Tab-separated table of C-alpha atoms in Angstrom:
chain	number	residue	atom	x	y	z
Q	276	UNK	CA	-4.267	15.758	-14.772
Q	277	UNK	CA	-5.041	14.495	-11.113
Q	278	UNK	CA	-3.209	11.372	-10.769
Q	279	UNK	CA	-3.397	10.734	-6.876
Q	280	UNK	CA	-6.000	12.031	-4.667
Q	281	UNK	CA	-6.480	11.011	-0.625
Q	282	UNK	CA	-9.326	12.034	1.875
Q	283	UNK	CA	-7.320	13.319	4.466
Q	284	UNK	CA	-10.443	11.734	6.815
Q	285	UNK	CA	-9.674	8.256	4.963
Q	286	UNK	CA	-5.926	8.200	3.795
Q	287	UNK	CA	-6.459	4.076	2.323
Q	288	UNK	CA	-9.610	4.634	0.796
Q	289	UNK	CA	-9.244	4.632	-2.906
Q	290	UNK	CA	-11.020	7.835	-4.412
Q	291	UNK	CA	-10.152	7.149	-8.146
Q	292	UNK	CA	-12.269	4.898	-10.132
Q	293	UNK	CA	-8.935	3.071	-11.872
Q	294	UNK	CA	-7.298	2.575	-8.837
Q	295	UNK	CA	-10.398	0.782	-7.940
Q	296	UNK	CA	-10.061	-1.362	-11.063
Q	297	UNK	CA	-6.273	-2.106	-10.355
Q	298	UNK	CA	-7.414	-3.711	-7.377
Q	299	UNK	CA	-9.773	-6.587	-9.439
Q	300	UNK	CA	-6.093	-8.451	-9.505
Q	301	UNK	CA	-7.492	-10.203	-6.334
Q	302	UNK	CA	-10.012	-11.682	-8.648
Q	303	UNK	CA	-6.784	-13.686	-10.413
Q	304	UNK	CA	-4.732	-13.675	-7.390
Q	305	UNK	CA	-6.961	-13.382	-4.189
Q	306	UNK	CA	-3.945	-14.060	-1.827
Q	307	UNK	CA	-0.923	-13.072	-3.506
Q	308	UNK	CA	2.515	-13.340	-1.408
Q	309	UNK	CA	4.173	-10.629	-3.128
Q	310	UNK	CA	2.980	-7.603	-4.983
Q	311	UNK	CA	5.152	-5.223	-6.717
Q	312	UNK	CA	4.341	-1.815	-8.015
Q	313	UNK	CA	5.692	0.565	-10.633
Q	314	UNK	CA	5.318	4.259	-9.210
Q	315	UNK	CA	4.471	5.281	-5.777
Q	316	UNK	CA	2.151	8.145	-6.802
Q	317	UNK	CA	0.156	9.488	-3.570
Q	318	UNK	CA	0.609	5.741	-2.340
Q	319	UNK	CA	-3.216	4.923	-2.480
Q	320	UNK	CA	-2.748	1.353	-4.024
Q	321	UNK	CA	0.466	1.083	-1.727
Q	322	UNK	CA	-1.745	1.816	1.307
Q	323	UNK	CA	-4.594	-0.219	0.711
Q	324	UNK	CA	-2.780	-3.029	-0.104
Q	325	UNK	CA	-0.856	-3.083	2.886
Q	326	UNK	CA	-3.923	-2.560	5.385
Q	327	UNK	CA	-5.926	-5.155	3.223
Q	328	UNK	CA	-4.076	-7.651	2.341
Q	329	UNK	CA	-1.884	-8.260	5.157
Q	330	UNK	CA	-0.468	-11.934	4.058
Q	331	UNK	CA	1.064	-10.072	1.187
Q	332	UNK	CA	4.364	-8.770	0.890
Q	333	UNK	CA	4.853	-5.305	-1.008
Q	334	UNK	CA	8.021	-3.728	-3.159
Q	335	UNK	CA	7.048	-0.267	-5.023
Q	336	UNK	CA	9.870	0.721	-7.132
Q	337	UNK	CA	9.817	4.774	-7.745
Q	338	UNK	CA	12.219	6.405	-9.790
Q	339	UNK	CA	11.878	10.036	-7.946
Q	340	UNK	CA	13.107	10.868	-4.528
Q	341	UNK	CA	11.343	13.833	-4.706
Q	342	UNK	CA	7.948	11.451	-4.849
Q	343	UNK	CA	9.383	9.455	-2.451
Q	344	UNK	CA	9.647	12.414	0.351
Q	345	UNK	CA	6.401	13.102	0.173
Q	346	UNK	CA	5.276	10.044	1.967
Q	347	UNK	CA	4.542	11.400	5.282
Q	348	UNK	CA	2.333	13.770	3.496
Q	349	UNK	CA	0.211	10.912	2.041
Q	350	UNK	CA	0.141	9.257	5.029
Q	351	UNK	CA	2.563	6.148	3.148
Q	352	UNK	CA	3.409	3.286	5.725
Q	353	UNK	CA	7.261	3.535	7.002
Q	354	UNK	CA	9.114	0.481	5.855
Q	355	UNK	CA	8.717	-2.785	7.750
Q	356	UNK	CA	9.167	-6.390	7.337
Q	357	UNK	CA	6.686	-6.647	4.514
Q	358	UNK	CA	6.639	-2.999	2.609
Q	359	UNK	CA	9.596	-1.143	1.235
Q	360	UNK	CA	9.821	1.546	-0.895
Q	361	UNK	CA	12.753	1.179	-3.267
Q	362	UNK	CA	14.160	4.463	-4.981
Q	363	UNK	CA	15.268	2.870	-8.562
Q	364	UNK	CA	14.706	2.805	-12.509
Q	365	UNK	CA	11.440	-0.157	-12.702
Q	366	UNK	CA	13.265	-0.402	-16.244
Q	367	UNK	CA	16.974	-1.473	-14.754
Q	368	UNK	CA	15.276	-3.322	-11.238
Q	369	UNK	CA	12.828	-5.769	-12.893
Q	370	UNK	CA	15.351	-8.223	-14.415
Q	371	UNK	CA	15.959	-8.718	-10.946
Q	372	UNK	CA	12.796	-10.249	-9.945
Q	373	UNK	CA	12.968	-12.556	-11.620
Q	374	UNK	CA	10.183	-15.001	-10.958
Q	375	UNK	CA	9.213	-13.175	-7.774
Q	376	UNK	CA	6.098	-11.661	-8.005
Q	377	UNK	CA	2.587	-13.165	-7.890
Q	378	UNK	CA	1.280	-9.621	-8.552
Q	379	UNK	CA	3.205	-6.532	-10.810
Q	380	UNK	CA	0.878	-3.324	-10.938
Q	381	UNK	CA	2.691	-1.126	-13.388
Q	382	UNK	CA	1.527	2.534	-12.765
Q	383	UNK	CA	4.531	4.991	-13.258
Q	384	UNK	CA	3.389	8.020	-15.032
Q	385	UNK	CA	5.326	11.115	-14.743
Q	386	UNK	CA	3.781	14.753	-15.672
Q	387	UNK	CA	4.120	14.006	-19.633
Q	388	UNK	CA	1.916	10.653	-19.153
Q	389	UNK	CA	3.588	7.228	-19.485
Q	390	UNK	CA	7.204	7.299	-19.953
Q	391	UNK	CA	8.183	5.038	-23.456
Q	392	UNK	CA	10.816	3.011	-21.014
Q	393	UNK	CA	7.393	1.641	-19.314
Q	394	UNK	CA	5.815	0.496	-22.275
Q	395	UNK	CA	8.328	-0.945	-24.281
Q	396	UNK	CA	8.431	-4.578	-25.981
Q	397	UNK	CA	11.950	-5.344	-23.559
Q	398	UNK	CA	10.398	-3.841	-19.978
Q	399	UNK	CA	7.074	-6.112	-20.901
Q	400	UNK	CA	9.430	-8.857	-21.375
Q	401	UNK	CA	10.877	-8.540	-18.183
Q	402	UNK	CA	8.080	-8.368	-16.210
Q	403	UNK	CA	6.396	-11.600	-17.726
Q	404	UNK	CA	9.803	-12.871	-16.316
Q	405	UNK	CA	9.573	-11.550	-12.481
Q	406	UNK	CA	5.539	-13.003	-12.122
Q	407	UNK	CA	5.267	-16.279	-11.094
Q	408	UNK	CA	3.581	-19.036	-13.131
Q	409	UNK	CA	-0.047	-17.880	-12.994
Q	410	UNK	CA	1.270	-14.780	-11.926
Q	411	UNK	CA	-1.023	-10.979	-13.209
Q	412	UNK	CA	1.077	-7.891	-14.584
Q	413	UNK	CA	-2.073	-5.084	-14.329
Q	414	UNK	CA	-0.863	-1.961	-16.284
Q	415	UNK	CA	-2.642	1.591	-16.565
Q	416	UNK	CA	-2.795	3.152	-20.039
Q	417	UNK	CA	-4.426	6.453	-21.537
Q	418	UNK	CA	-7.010	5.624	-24.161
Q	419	UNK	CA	-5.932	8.601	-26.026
Q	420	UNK	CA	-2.156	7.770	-25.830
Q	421	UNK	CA	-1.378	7.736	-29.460
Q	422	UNK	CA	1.641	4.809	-28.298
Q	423	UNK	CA	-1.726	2.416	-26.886
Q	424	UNK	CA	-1.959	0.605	-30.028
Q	425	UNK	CA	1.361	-0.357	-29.891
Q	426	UNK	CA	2.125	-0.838	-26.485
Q	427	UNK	CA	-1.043	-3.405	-26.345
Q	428	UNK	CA	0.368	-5.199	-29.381
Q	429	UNK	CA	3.791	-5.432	-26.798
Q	430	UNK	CA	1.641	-6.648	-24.072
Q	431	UNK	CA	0.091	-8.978	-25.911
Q	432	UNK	CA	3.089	-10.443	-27.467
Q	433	UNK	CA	4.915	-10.354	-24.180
Q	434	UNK	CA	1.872	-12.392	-22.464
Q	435	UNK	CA	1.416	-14.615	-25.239
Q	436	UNK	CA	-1.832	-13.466	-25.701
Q	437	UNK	CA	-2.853	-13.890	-22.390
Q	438	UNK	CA	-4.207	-10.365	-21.815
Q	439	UNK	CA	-7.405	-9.435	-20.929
Q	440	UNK	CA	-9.631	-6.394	-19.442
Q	441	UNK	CA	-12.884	-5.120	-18.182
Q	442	UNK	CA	-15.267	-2.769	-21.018
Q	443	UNK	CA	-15.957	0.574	-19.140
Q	444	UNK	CA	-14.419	0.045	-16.124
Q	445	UNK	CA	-12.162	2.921	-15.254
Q	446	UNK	CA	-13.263	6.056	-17.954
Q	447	UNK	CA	-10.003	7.035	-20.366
Q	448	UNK	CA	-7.899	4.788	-17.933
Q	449	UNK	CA	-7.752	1.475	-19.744
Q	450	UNK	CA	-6.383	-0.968	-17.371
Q	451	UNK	CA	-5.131	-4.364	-19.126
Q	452	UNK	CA	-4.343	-7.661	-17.091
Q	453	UNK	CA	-2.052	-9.967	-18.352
Q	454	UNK	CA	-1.592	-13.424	-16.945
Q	455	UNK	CA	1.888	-15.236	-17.385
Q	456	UNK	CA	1.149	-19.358	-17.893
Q	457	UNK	CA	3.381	-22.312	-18.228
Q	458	UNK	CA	1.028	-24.351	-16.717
Q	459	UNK	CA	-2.946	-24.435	-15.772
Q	460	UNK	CA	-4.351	-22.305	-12.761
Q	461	UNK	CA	-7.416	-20.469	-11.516
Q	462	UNK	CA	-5.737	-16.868	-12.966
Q	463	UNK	CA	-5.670	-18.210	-16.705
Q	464	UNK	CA	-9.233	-19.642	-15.928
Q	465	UNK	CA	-10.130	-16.073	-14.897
Q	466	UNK	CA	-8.467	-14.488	-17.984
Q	467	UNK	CA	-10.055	-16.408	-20.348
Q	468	UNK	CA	-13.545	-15.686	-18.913
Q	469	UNK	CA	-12.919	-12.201	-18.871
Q	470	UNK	CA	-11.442	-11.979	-22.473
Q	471	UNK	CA	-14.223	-13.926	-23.712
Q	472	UNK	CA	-16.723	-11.413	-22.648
Q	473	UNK	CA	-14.910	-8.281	-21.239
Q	474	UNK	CA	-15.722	-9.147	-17.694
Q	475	UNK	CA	-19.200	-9.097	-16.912
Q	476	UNK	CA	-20.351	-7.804	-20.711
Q	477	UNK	CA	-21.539	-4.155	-19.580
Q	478	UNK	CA	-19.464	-1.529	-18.973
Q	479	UNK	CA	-21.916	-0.691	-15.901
Q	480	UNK	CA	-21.799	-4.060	-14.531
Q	481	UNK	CA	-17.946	-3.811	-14.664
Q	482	UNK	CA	-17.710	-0.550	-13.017
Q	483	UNK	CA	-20.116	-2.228	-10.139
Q	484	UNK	CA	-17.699	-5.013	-9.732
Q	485	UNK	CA	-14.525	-2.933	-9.231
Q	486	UNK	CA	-16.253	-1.535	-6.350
Q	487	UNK	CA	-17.937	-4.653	-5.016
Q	488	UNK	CA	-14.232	-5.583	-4.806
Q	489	UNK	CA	-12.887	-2.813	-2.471
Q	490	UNK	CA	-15.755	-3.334	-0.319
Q	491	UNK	CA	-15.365	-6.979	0.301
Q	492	UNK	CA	-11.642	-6.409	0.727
Q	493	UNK	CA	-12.422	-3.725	2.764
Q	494	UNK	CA	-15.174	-6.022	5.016
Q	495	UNK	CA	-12.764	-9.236	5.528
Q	496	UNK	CA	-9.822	-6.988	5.911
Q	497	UNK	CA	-11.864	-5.931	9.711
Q	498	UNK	CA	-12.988	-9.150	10.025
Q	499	UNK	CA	-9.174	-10.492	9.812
Q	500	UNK	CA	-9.346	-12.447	6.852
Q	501	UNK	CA	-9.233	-12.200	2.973
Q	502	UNK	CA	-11.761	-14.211	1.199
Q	503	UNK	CA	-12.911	-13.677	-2.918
C-alpha cells in the first residue's frame, strides 16, 4: 500500500487524494493556532501545513525513529519555533494535551494498517480532551478495515455524536471529522451541515471541494494571508 508519496519537483504539494481531504479541517477551523498530528508518514500534511498556514503552530507525534530519520529525505522542515517533531507513543502523549489543540489529525498507520491503540474507545477519549471547545479531531480509516464499524461507534461516542464526513471524497480512505462542543461555534455549525447532507450531497462535488481547498490555501498562502 502507498501511504506517502512526494514530487521531488514539489515536496508540499499533496499528491494523495485523502491527504487532500484531511486538509477540509480549515473549513471548521480556518485559522487554527495549534495543529497536532498522529504519524509523520512522508510529512506531506506536516509540510503543507507549515508553508500554508503559517499562524499555526504544529506538534506531530511519531512513534518510529526510524520514520523520523527519514526527514531530510522528504524534504520535512527542521524544528523551529512553531514545528517539532516529537518521537513518542500518540497513545501515552495525548493525555498531555490536554485542551491544547484546535486541530488533531490522527493518521498513524504502520505496515499492518491502523494499529488497535489508535482506534480505541480510551485514545478517542483522550483526544476529545486535548481539542479545544469547537476544536476538529480528523481521523483516516480503511473502508475495508473489518475494526471500522466499531471504531466509528468509538468516535461517535467519544464526540457525542458530533461526527461527520464527506460521501466519496477520498476512495477506500474514509476520513471522519469530529467536532468537540461545550458551547456554540462556527465548527459545530459546519458539522451539522455536513452531517445533514454528507458535505455537498455528491460524492463528485465533494471530491471537487477537497481540492478547491488546497488551491485556495495554496493562493492566499503566496498572497500572505489565509482566508476560507
Amino acid at each position: 500500500m502507498v501511504q506517502s508519496e512526494m514530487r521531488l519537483s514539489r515536496p508540499d504539494q499533496l499528491v494523495l487524494s485523502y491527504n487532500r481531504a484531511m486538509m477540509c479541517f480549515v473549513l471548521f477551523q480556518p485559522q487554527p493556532q495549534h495543529i497536532v498530528m498522529v504519524g509523520l508518514g512522508g510529512g506531506s500534511l506536516a509540510k503543507f501545513c507549515y508553508r500554508y498556514l503559517p499562524q499555526s503552530r504544529i506538534t506531530v507525534l511519531e512513534l518510529d525513529p526510524a520514520v523520523i530519520a527519514l526527514r531530510d529525505q522528504f524534504a520535512i522542515p527542521r524544528d523551529d519555533a512553531r514545528f517539532r517533531v516529537v518521537q513518542a507513543d500518540a497513545v501515552e502523549y495525548m493525555p498531555a494535551l490536554a485542551r491544547s489543540a484546535d486541530v488533531l489529525l490522527v493518521d498513524g498507520f504502520d505496515a499492518d494498517g491502523l494499529p488497535p491503540a489508535l482506534g480505541s474507545a480510551s485514545f478517542y477519549a483522550d483526544c476529545q480532551r486535548a481539542l479545544r471547545p469547537g476544536g476538529v479531531l480528523v481521523a483516516n480509516m480503511f473502508s475495508y478495515d473489518p475494526h471500522y464499524p466499531a471504531m466509528l461507534k468509538r468516535l461517535r461516542r467519544a464526540f457525542q455524536g458530533r461526527i461527520c464526513g464527506f460521501t466519496g471524497i477520498a476512495g477506500n480512505n474514509r476520513i471522519v471529522f469530529g467536532v468537540k462542543g461545550g458551547e456554540p461555534s462556527p465548527a459545530l455549525a459546519m458539522q451539522r451541515r455536513v452531517a445533514r447532507h454528507g458535505g455537498l450531497r455528491l460524492p463528485l462535488l465533494n471530491w471537487l471541494l477537497a481540492h478547491w481547498v488546497v488551491l485556495r490555501l495554496r493562493w492566499t498562502g503566496r498572497a500572505g494571508g489565509v482566508v476560507i
